[in-house]
Short mmCIF file of C-alpha atoms in Angstrom, two decimals:
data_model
loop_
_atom_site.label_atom_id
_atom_site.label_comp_id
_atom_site.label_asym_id
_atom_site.label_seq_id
_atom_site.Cartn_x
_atom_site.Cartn_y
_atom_site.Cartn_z
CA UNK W 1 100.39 -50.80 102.40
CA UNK W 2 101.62 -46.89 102.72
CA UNK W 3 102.59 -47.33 99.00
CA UNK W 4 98.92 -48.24 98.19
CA UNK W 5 97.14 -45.35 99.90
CA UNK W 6 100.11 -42.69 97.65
CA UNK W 7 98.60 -44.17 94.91
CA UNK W 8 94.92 -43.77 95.71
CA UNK W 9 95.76 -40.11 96.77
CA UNK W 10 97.21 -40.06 93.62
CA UNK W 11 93.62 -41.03 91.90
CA UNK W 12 91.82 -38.57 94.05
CA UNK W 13 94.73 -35.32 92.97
CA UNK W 14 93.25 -36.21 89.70
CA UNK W 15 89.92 -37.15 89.91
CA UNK W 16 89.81 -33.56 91.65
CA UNK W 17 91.62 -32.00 88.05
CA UNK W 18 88.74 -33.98 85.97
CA UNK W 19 85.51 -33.26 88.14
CA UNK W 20 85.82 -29.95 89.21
CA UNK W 21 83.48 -27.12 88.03
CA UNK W 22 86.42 -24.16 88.65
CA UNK W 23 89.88 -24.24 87.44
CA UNK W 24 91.47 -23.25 91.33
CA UNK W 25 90.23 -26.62 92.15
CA UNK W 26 91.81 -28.39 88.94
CA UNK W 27 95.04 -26.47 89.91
CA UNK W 28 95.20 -27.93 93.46
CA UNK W 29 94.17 -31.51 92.17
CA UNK W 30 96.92 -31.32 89.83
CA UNK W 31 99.47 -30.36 92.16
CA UNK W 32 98.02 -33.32 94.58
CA UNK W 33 98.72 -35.45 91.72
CA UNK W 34 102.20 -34.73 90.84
CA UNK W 35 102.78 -34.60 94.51
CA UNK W 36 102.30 -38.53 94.87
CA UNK W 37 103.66 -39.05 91.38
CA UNK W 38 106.64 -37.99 92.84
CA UNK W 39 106.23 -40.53 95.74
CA UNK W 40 105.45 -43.37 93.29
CA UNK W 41 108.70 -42.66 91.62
CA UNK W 42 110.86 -42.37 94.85
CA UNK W 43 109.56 -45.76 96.12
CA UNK W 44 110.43 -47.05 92.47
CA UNK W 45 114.17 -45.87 92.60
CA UNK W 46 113.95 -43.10 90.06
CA UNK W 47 114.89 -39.98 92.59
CA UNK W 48 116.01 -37.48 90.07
CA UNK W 49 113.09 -37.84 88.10
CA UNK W 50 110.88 -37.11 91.77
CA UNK W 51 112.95 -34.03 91.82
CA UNK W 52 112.60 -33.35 88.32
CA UNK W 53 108.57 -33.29 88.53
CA UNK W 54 108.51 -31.09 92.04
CA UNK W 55 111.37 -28.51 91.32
CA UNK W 56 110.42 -27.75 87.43
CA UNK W 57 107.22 -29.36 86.66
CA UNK W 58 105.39 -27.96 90.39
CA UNK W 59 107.81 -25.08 90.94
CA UNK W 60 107.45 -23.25 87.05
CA UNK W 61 104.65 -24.79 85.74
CA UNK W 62 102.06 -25.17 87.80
CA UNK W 63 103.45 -21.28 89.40
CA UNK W 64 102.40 -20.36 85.79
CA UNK W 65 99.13 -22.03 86.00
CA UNK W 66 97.68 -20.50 88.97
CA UNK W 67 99.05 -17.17 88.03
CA UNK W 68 96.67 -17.62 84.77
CA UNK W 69 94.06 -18.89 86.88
CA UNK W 70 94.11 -15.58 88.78
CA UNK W 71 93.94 -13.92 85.23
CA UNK W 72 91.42 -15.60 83.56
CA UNK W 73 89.12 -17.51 85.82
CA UNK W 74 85.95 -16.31 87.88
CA UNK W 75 86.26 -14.14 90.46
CA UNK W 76 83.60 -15.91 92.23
CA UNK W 77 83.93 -19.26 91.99
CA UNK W 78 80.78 -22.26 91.84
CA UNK W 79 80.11 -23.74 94.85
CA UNK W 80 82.52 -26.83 94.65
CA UNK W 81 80.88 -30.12 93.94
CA UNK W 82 83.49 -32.02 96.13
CA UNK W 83 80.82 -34.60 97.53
CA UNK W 84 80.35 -35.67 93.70
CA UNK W 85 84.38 -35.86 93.43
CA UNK W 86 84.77 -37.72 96.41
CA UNK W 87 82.18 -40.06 95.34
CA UNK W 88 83.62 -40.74 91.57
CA UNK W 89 86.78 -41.03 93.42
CA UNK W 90 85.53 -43.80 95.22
CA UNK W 91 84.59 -45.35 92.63
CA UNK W 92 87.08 -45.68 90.75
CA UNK W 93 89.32 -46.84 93.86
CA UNK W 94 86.68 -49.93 94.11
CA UNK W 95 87.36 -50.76 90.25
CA UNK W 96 91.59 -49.81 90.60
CA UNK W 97 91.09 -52.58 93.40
CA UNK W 98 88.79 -54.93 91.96
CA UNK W 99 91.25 -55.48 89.09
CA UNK W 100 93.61 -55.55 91.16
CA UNK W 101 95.10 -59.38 90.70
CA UNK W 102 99.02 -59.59 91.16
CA UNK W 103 101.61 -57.57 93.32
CA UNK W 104 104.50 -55.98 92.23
CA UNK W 105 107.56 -57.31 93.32
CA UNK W 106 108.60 -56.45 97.04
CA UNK W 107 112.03 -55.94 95.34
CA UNK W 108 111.34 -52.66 93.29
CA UNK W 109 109.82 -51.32 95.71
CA UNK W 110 111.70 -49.03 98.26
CA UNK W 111 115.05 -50.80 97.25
CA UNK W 112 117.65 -48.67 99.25
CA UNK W 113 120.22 -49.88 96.80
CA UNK W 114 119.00 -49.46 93.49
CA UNK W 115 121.45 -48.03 91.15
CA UNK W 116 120.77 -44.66 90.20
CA UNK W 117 119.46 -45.31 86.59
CA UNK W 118 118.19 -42.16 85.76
CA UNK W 119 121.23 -40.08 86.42
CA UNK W 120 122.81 -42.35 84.11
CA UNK W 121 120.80 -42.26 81.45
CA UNK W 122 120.39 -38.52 81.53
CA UNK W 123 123.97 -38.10 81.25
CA UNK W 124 123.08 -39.67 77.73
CA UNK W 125 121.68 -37.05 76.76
CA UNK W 126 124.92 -34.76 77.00
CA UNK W 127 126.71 -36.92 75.60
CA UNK W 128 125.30 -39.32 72.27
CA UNK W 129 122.07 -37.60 72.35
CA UNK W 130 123.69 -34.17 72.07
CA UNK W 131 120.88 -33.31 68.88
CA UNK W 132 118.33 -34.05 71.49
CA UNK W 133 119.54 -31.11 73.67
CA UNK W 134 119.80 -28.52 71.03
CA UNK W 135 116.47 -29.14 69.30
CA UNK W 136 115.22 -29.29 72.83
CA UNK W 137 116.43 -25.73 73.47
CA UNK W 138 115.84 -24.51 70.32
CA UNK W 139 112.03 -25.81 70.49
CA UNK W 140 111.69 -24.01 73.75
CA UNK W 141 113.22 -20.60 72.30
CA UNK W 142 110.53 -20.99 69.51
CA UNK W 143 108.27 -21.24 72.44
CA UNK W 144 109.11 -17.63 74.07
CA UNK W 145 108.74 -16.00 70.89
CA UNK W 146 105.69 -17.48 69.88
CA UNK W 147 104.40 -17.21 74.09
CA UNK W 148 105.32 -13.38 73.37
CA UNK W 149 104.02 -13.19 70.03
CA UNK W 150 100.48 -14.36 70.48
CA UNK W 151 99.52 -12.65 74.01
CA UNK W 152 101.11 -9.64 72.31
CA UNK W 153 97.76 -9.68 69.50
CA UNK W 154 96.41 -7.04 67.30
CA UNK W 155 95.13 -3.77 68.19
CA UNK W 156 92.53 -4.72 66.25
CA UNK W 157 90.22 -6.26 68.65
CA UNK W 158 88.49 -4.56 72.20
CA UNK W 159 89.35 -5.15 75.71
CA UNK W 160 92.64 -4.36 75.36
CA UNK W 161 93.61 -3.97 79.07
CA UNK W 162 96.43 -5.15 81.28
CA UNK N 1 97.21 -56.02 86.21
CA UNK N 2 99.00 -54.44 89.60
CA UNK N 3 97.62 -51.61 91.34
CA UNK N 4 100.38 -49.35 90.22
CA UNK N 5 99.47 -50.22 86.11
CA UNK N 6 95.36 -49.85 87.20
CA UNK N 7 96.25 -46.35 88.20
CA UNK N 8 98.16 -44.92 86.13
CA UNK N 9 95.84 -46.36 83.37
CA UNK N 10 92.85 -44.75 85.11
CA UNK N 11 94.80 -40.94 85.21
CA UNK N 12 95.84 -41.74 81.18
CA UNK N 13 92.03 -42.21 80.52
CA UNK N 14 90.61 -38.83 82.75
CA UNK N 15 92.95 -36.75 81.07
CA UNK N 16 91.73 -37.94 77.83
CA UNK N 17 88.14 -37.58 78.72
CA UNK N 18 88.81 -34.30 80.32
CA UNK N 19 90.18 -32.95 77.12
CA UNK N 20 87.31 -33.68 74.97
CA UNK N 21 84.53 -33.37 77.26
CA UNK N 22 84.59 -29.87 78.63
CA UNK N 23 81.94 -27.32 79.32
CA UNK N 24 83.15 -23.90 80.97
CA UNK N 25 86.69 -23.13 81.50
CA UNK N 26 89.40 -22.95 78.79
CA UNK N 27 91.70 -22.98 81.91
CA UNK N 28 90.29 -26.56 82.78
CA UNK N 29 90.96 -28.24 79.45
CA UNK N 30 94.68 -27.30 79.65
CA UNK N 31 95.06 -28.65 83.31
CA UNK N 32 93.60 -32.16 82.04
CA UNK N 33 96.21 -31.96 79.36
CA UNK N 34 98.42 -31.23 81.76
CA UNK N 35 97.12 -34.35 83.66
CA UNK N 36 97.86 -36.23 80.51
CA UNK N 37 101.31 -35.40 80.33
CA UNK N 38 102.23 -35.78 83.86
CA UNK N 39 100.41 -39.87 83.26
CA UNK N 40 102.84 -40.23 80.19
CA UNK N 41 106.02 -39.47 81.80
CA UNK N 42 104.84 -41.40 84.97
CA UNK N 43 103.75 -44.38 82.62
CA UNK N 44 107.01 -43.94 80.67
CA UNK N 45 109.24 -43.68 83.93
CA UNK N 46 107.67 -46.78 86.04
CA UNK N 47 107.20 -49.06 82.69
CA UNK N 48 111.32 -48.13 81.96
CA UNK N 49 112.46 -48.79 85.58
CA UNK N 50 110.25 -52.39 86.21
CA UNK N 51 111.49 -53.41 82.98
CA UNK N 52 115.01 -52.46 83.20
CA UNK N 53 115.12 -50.91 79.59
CA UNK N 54 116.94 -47.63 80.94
CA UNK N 55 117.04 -45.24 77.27
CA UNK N 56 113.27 -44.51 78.03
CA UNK N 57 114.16 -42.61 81.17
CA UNK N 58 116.16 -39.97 78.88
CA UNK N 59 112.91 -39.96 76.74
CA UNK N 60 110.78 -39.16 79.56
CA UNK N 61 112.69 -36.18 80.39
CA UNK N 62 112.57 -34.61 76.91
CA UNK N 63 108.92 -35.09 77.13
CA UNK N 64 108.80 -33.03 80.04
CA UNK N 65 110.56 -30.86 78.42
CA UNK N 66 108.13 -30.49 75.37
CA UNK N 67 105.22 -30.65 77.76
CA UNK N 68 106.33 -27.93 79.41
CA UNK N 69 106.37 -25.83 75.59
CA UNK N 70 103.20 -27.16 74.87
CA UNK N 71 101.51 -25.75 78.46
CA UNK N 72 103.15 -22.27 77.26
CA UNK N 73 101.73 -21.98 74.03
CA UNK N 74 98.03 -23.16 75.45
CA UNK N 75 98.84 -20.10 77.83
CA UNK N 76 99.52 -17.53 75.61
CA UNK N 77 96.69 -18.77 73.65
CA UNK N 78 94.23 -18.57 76.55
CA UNK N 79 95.47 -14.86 77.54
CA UNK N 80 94.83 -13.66 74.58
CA UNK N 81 91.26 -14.57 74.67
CA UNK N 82 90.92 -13.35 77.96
CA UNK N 83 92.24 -9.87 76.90
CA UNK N 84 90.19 -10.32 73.95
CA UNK N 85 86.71 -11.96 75.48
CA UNK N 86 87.36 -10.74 79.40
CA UNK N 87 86.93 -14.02 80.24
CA UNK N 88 87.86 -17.77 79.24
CA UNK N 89 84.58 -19.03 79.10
CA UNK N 90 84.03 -21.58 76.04
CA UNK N 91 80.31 -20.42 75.38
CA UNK N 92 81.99 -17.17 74.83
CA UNK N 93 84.20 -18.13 71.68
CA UNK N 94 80.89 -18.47 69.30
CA UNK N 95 82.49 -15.03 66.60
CA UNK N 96 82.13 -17.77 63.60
CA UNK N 97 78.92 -19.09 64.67
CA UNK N 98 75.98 -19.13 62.02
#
């Protein structure tokens, strides 16, 4: 029953990223939603991938986000429109459970001996996958310099500040 | 369908219209691709673990990985319109309008 309520909170984190008129709001739905993501996948078994999502994906990225939020985004924001969230929220809780017909097995859920699959099929990509890792580090070096690059512009244009 | 596929389906499907139907922010259109992402590897993880086919785990982490490129260059992109524009706003970006 717990495990059904994550998953609605879930719904709401990102009904709250879709509905809202300011991006602060957006920001906290999102981190709301990969909150209880990471709760869906520690009651599944997968807890390196929970960590995964909170340490890099909530602790850099989302960091990054707000940070560009406080750069970019009104300095007064709209008066929220959190009764219209909280209604689409609701209803789309009363379709999730409408179509709601069969139950996932009692024994995936919360299994306190499931084998730790995703360690082991990380450690895949060290070792046969090792192309994998360097295009993956390469692409994100390309990243940087094109991150630096493109905020870096040309003097070309006004507003030049910060 | 179980409640854990409904969902998952439902955050896959606000991301998407998030990204296409967007009025003010610039900001806001990268957080619902954001969204998007975070439903893929979720989808990608749970669908990999019920079914037992385990090489789609390692796939979910490299597309963490290239989300997390992807979020960068969006960034970059969006702070150099602020500097340029002062502000984000999308009925701002209208220099090639007739």
């Amino acid at each position: 029953m717990v495990f059904y309520l994550f998953m609605l909170l879930l719904l709401l984190g990102s009904t709250l990223v879709f509905y809202s008129l300011s991006p602060y709001y957006a920001a906290l739905g999102l981190m709301i939603s990969s909150l209880f993501g990471c709760v869906v996948l520690t009651s599944l078994g997968l807890t390196f991938l929970a960590l995964l999502l909170l340490l890099i994906y909530m602790g850099g990225m989302l960091v990054v986000f707000v940070y560009s939020s406080a750069l970019s985004a009104d300095r007064y924001p709209m008066v929220s429109n959190l009764g219209e969230v909280v209604l689409l929220f609701l209803l789309l809780s009363f379709w999730v459970l409408f179509i709601f017909e069969d139950f996932l097995e009692s024994s995936t859920l919360f299994n306190l001996l499931s084998p730790l699959n995703d360690l082991s099929s990380l450690s895949v990509l060290y070792d046969y996958g090792g192309a994998y890792l360097l295009v993956g580090g390469l692409a994100l070096l390309v990243v940087l310099i094109v991150a630096l690059v493109v905020s870096y512009g040309s003097s070309l244009l006004a507003l030049r500040a910060l | 369908m179980n409640i854990l596929s409904a969902v998952l389906f439902s955050l896959f499907f606000l991301g998407i219209i998030g990204v296409v139907i967007n009025r003010l922010h610039l900001l806001s259109l990268l957080l619902c691709l954001e969204l998007l992402l975070v439903s893929l590897f979720l989808n990608i993880s749970t669908w990999s673990q019920i079914h037992d086919e385990l090489i789609y785990l390692n796939f979910s982490i490299l597309l963490l990985t290239f989300s997390a490129c992807e979020a960068s260059a969006g960034l970059a992109l969006m702070v150099s319109l602020s500097r340029s524009h002062n502000t984000d706003l999308l009925a701002n970006i209208n220099l090639l309008q007739t």
